[in-house]
XYZ file of C-alpha atoms in Angstrom:
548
model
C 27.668 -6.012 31.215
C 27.853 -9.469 32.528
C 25.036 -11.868 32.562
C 24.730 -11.361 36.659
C 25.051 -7.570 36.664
C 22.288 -7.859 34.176
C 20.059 -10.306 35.930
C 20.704 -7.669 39.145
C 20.661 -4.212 37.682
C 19.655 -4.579 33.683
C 16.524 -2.939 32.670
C 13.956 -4.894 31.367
C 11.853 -3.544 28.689
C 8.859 -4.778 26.577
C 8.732 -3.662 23.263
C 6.358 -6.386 21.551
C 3.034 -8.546 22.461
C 2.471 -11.725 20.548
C -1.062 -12.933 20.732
C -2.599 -16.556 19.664
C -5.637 -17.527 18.877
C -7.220 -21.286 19.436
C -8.450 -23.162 17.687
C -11.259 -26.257 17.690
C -11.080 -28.224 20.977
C -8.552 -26.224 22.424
C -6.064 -27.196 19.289
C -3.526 -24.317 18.236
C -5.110 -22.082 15.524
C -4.052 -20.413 12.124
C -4.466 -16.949 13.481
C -2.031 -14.779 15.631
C -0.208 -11.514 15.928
C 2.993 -9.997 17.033
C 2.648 -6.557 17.362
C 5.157 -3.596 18.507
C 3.754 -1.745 21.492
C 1.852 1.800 20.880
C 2.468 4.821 22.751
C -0.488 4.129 24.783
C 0.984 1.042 25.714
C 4.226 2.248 27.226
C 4.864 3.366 30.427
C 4.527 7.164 30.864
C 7.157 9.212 29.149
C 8.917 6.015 28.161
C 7.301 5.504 25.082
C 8.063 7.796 21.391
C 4.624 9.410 19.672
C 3.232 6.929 17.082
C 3.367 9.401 14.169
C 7.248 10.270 15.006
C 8.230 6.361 13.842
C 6.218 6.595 10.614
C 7.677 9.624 9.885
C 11.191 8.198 10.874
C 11.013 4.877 9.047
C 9.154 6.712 5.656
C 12.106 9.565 6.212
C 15.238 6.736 6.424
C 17.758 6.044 3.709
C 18.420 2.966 2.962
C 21.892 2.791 3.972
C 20.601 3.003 7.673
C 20.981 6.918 7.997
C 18.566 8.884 9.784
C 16.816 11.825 8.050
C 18.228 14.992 8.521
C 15.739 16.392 10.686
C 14.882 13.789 13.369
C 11.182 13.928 15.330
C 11.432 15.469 19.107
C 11.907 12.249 21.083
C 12.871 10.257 18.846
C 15.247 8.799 22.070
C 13.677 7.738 25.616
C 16.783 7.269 28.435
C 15.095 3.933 29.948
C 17.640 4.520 32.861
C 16.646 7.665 34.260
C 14.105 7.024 37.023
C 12.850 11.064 36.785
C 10.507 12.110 33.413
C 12.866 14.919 31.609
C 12.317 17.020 28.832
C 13.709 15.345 25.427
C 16.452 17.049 24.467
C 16.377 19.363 21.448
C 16.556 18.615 18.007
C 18.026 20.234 14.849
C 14.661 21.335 13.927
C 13.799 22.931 17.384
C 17.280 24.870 17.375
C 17.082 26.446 14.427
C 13.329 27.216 14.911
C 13.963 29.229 18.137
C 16.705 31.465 16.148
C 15.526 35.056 15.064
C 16.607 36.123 12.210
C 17.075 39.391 13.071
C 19.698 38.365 15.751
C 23.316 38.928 15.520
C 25.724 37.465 18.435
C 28.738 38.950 19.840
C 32.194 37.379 18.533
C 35.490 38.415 20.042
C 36.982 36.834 17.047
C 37.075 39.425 13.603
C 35.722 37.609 11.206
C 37.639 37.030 7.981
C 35.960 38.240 4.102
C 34.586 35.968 2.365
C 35.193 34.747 -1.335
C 32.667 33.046 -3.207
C 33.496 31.411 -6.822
C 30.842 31.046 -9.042
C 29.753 30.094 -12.737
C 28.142 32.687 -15.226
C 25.443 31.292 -17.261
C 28.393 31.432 -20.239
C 30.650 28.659 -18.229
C 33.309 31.295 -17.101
C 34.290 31.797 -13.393
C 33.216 34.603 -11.429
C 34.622 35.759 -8.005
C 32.242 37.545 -5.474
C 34.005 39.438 -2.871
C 32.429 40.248 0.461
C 33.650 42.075 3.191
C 32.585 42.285 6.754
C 31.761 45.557 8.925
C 32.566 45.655 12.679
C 32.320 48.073 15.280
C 34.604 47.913 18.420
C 33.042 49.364 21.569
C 34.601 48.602 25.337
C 36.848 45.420 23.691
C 34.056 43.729 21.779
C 33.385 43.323 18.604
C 29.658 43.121 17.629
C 28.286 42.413 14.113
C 26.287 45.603 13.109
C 22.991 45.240 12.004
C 22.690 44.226 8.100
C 20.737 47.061 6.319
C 21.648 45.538 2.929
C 19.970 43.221 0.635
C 21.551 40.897 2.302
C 18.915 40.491 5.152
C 15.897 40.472 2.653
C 17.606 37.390 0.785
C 18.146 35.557 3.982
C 14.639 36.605 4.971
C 13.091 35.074 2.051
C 15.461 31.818 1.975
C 14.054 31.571 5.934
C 10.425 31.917 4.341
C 11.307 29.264 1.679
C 12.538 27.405 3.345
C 9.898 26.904 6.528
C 7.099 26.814 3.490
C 8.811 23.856 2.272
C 8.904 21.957 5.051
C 5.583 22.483 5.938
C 4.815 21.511 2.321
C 6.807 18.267 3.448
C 4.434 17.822 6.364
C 1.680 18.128 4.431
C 2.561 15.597 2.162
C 2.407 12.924 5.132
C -1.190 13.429 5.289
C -2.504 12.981 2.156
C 0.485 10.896 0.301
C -1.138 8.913 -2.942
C -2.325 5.608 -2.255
C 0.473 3.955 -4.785
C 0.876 0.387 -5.096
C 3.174 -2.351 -5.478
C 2.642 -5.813 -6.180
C 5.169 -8.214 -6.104
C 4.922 -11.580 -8.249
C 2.119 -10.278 -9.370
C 1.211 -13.478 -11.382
C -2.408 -12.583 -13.373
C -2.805 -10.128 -10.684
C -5.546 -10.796 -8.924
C -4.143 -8.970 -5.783
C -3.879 -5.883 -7.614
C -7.271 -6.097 -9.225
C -8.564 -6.450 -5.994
C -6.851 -3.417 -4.502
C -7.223 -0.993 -7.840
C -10.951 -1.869 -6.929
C -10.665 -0.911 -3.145
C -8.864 2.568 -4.578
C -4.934 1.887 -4.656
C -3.509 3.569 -7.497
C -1.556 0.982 -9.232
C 2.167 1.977 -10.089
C 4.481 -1.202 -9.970
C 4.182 -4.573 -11.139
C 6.723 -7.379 -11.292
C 6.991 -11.001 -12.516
C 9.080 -13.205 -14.482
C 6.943 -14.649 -16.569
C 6.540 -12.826 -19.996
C 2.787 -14.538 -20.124
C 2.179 -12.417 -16.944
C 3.374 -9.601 -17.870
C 1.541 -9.069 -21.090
C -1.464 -9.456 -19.453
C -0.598 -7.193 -16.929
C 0.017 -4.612 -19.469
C -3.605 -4.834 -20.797
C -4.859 -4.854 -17.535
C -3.055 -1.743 -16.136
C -2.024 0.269 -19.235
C -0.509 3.031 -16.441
C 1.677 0.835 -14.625
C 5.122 0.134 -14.500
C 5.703 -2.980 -15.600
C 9.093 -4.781 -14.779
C 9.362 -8.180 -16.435
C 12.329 -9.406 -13.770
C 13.433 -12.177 -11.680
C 13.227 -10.839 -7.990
C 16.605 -11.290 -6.695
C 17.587 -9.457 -10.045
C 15.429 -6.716 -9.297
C 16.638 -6.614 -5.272
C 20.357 -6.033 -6.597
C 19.812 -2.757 -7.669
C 19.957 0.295 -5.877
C 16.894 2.171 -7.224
C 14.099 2.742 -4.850
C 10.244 2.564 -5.452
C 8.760 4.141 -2.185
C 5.219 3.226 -2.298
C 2.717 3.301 0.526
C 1.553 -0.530 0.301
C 2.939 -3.112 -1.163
C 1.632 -6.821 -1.953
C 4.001 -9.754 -2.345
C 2.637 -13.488 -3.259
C 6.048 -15.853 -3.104
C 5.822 -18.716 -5.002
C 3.320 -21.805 -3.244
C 3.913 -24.879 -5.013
C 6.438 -25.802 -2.408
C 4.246 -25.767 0.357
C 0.694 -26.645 -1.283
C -1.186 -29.459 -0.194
C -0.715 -30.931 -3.608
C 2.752 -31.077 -2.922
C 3.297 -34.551 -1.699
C 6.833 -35.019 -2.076
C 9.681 -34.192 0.415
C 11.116 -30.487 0.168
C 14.137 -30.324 -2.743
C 12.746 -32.962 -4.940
C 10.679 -30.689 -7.187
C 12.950 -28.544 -9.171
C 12.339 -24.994 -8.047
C 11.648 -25.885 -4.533
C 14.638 -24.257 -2.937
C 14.717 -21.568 -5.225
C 11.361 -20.485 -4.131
C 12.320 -20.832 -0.532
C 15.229 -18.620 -1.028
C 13.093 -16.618 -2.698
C 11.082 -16.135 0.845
C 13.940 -14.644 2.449
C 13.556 -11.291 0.362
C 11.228 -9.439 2.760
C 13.999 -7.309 4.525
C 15.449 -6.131 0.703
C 11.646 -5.529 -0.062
C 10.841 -3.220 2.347
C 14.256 -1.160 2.389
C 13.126 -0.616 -1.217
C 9.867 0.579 -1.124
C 9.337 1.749 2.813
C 5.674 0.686 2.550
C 3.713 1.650 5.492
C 1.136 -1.762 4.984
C 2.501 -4.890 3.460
C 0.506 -7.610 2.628
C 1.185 -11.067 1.817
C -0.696 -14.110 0.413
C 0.360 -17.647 0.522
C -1.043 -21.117 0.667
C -2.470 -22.313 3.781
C -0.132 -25.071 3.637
C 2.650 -23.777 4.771
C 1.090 -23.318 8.114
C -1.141 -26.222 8.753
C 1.967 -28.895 7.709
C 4.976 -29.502 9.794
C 7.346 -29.998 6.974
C 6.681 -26.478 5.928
C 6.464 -24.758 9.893
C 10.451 -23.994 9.840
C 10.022 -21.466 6.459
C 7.064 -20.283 9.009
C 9.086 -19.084 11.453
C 11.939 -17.876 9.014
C 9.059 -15.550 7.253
C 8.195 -14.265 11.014
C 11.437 -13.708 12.196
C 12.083 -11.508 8.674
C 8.930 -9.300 9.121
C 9.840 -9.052 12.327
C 13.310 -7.941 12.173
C 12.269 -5.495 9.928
C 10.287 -3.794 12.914
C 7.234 -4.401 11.122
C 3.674 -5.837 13.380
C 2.522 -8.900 11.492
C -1.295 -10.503 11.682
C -2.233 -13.866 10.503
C -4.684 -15.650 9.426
C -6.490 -18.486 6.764
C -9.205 -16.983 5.051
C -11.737 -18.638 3.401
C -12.304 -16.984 -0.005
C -15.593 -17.889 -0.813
C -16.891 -15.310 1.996
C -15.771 -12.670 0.102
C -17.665 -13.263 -3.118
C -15.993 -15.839 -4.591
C -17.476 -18.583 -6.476
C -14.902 -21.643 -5.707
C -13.668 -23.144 -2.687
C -9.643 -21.565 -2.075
C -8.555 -21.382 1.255
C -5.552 -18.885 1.590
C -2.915 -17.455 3.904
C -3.656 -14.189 4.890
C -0.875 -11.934 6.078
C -0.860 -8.188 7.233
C 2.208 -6.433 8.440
C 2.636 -2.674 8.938
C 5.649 -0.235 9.212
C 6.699 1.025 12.832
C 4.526 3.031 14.424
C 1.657 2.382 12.261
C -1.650 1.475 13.020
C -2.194 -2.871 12.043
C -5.368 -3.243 10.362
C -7.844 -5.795 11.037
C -8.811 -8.760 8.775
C -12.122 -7.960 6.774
C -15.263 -9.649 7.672
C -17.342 -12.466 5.933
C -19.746 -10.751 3.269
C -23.440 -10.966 4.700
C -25.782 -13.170 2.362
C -25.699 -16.232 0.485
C -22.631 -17.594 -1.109
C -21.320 -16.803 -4.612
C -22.586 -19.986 -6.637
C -21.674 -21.356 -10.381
C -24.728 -20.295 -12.037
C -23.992 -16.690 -10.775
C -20.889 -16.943 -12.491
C -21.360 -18.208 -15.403
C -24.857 -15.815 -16.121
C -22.356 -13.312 -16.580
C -19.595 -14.412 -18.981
C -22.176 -13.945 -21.787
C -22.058 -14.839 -25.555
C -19.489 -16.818 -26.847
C -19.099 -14.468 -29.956
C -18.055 -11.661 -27.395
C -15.181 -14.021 -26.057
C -12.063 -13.336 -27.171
C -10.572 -16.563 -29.147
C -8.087 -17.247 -26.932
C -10.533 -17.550 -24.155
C -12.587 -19.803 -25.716
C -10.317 -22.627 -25.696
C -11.205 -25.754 -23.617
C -11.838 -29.467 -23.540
C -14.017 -31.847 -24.595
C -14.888 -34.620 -21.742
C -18.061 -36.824 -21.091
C -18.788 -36.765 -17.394
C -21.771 -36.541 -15.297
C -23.687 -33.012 -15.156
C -24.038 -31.444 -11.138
C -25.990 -29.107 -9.473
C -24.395 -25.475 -10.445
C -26.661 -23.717 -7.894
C -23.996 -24.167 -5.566
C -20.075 -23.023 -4.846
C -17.063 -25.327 -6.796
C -16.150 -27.732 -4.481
C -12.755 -27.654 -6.140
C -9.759 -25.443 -5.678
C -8.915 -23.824 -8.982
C -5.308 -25.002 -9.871
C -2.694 -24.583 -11.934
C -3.484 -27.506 -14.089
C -6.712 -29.407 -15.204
C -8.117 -31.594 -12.434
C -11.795 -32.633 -10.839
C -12.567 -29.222 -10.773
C -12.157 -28.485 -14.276
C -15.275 -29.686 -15.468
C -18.245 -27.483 -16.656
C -21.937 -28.162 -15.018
C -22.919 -29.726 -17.976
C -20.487 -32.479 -17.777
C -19.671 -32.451 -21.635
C -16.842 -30.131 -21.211
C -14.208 -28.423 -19.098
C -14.768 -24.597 -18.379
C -13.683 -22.499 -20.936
C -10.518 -20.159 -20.579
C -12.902 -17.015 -19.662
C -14.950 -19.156 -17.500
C -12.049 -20.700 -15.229
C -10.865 -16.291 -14.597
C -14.267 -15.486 -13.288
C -14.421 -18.468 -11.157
C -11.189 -17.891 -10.013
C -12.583 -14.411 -9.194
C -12.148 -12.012 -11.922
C -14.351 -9.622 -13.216
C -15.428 -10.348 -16.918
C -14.039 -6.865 -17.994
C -10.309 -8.096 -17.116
C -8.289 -8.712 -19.929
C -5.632 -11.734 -20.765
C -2.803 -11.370 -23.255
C -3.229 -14.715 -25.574
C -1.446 -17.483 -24.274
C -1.159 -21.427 -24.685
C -4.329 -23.109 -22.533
C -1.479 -24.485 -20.061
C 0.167 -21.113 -19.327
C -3.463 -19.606 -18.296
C -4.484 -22.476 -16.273
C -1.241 -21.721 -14.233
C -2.211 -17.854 -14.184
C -5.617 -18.633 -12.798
C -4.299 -21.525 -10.378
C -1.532 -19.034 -8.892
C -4.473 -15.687 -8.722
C -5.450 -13.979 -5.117
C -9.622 -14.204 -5.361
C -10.171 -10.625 -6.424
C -13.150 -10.545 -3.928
C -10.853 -10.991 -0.777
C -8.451 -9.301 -2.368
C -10.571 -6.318 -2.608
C -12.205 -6.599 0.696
C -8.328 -6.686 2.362
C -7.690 -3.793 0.671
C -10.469 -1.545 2.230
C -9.696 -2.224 5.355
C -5.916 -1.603 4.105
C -7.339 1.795 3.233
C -9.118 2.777 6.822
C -5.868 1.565 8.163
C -4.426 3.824 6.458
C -6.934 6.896 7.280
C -6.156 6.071 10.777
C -2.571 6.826 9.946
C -2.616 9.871 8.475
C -5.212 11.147 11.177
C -2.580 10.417 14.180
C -0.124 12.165 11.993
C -2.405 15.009 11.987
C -2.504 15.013 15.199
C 1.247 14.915 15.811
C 2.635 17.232 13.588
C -0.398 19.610 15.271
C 1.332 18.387 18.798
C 4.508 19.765 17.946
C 3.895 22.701 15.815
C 4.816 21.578 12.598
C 1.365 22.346 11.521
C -1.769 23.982 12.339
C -5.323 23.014 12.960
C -6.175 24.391 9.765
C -3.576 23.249 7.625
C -4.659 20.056 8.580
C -8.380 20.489 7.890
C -7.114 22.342 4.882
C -4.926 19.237 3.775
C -7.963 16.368 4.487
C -10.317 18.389 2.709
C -8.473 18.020 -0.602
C -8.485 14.776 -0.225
C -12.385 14.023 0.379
C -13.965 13.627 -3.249
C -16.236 16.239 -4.103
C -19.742 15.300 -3.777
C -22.849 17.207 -5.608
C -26.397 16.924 -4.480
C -28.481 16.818 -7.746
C -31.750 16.380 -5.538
C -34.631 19.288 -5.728
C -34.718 19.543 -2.230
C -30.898 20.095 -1.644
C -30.841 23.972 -3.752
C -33.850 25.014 -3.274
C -32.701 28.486 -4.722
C -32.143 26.682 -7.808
C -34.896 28.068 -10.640
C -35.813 24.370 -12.268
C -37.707 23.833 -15.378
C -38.290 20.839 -17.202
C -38.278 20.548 -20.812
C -37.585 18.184 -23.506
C -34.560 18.363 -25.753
C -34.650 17.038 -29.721
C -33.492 13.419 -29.905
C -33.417 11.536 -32.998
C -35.148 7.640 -32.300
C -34.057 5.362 -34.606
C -35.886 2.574 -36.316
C -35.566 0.129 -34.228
C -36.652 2.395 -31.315
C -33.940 1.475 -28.817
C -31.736 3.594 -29.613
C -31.093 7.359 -28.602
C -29.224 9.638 -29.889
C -29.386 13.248 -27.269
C -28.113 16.758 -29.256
C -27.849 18.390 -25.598
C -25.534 18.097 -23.544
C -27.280 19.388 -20.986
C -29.079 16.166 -20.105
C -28.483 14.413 -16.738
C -31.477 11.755 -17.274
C -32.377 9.877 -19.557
C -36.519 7.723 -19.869
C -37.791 5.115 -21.933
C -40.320 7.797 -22.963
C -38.907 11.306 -22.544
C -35.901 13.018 -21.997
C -35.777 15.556 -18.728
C -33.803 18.606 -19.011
C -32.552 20.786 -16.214
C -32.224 24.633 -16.580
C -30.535 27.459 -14.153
């Protein structure tokens, strides 16, 4: 159409809002969104059901090809000034056949030869031939009274119980995880915490790796460059994914102009991955994590854009924002590039508020690292220096980074912080365990870690976006018969953990009786050893049984 006939006659259609926030004093802030219109956003009848995208974009191949049952509507005619009926699908078709049906053909049909395999290997032809009656110059299919009609009956049966078994798997699909660049992984600490069952785990570096394997014995590990791992054409469909690209290109700390360090165009290129990351994995919530450099700096606003533009063209909505990490429980100052994107159709979720109550402070910390002697060796390492001691009642000033700096130096002033130290102030619990490495390579682990804290709080609100998902889906597949009210009451209740009331009040049919059980107390009287195993409490004095 040419550019005036379009001007005149084209039909102009809004399909995404982009919203920014301000800053101080009116300046432009680090916190925005571009977002795909809803359904409720649309005009009437223009717009496709919420669920019907999810299920369309989780459903795609990757070569572009649409499932082979599309969602009713999956097509609005913007054109057509008048509000018609979609037109029908595959699935509605061959819903609205009976089974018991047989149409009219003035054609005969022909017999039919089937060749098939014993269970020996050797060929076996199956014969079948057709019976017709011919009244007044049709011919009319009689009625099959053979086994015939009970096998198609039952492949009918099997076959509508299996797609409602695929329905049903939309609604309460495992929470699986992928973390790209995982790095000490931090991120995926932080989401294993929030409930995300951990499943894939990549990074190059072998140091990384190991340590993941400690960490998350059930994972898959894949110890692989990423543009090696984007070449091949396996597929890991997960329902979030987490991807930290490399920041040392756009940190503050990097002074110098872009291309002067050695890997900083290869981790720019690596940047441009997101499109090959999602065709993989068909996440419904992405997240991403990056220094807030690469917003706040000019030099670094054109890789910005680029990152936009490629979570963008991948019809996913994207939210923004700099976070500051030490509202979220942890101890040191680390100020990071927040970045939430979901999968068409899906609901964005919001950024996670501060945590109410005082700040995370050193002492805190450090009370819980405990005894040296329970410190693995490797984790004891550090180095001696004779500086000033500081207040430790309050938050590190310092961003934790990849090597030792200002930061680096324990309260006392007679030493930097040890290796199992510097992890829990760059937010890990103390039960997370490192593979041994060289002093330098764990520095860079605990430099390059998402604060497990944010991390963590991201993630639940990752999770209620994703209970907001599957409850429109409900709804949907409810809308258009897929499912019933009950299957999908059925379906969430599996899902809910099951809770037991122990209190007295809640069974008050229960007969209780208290009684105590033999224990053996040792010398030292701390010690208990229970020959029950019956007992649900435990005293300093006795131990309470409970009895049907």
């Amino acid at each position: 159409m040419p550019n005036d006939e379009a001007l005149d006659y084209g039909v102009l259609c809004c399909r995404w809002k982009y919203v920014q926030y301000k800053g101080v004093a009116g300046k432009k802030g680090y916190c925005g969104t571009i977002m795909k219109l809803r359904q409720q956003e649309t005009d009437p009848s223009k717009g496709i059901a919420d669920a019907a995208l999810v299920f369309w974009w989780r459903a795609l191949e990757a070569t572009g090809k649409g499932p082979s049952t599309m969602p009713s509507g999956i097509s609005v005619d913007l054109t057509s000034e008048t509000d018609e009926e979609p037109s029908t699908t595959r699935l509605d078709r061959s819903a609205n056949r009976c089974p018991q049906s047989r149409s009219k053909e003035q054609a005969v049909p022909k017999d039919e030869q089937t060749v098939l395999k014993n269970a020996l290997g050797n060929k076996v032809v199956r014969q079948r031939k057709r019976s017709r009656t011919e009244a007044s110059g049709e011919t009319e299919f009689l009625p099959s009274l053979t086994p015939r009609k009970v096998r198609n009956s039952l492949m009918e049966k099997f076959i509508a119980s299996s797609m409602a078994v695929k329905f049903e798997a939309l609604l309460a699909e495992p929470r699986t995880h992928f973390d790209f660049l995982a790095g000490s992984g931090g991120a995926t600490t932080g989401a294993e915490e929030a409930g995300s069952v951990i499943t894939f785990l990549l990074d190059k570096s072998l140091n990384a790796c190991n340590s993941l394997r400690l960490a998350f014995p059930r994972a898959h590990i894949l110890h692989k460059i990423l543009g090696h791992f984007l070449s091949n054409d396996r597929f890991y469909e997960v329902a979030t994914a987490h991807i930290s690209y490399p920041c040392k290109t756009y940190s503050p700390a990097h002074t110098a102009e872009v291309g002067t360090c050695k890997y900083d165009y290869e981790n720019e290129d690596t940047a441009c991955s997101v499109n090959d990351i999602v065709r993989k994995t068909r996440a419904k919530i992405v997240t991403f994590e990056q220094t807030d450099g690469m917003v706040r700096y000019e030099k670094n606003k054109h890789v910005w854009r680029r990152l936009l533009r490629d979570i963008t063209l991948a019809e996913y909505s994207v939210r923004w924002r700099v976070m500051d990490a030490t509202e979220h429980g942890n101890p040191s100052t680390r100020n990071r590039l927040i970045i939430l994107t979901s999968c068409p159709g899906h609901p964005l979720p919001d950024f996670p508020p501060p945590r109410p109550g005082p700040k995370n402070t050193i002492r805190k910390t450090l009370d819980k690292v405990g005894p040296v002697r329970d410190i693995e060796e490797h984790m004891q390492r550090h180095s001696i220096k004779d500086e000033p001691s500081y207040d430790d009642n309050l938050t590190l000033a310092y961003t934790i980074v990849c090597k030792s700096s200002k930061g680096d130096l324990h309260p006392s002033g007679k030493r930097s912080f040890n290796m199992q130290e510097l992890a829990m102030l760059a937010g890990f619990p103390r039960r997370r365990k490192f593979a041994p490495a060289c002093m330098t390579a764990l520095r860079e682990m605990f430099g390059n870690a998402v604060p497990v804290g944010l991390a963590k709080d991201l993630y639940k609100m990752v999770h209620k976006g994703l209970d907001d998902g599957e409850a429109e889906m409900g709804r949907w597949l409810v809308g258009v018969g897929a499912l019933t009210n009950e299957d999908v009451k059925r379906v969430m209740r599996k899902k809910e953990p099951e809770m037991i009331d122990l209190s007295m009040e809640a069974e008050p049919r229960w007969k209780k009786k208290l009684r105590a059980t033999q224990t053996t107390r040792f010398d030292d009287g701390e010690v208990i050893m229970i020959d029950d195993e019956d007992v649900i409490m435990i005293d300093d004095e006795d131990v309470i049984m409970i009895d049907d």
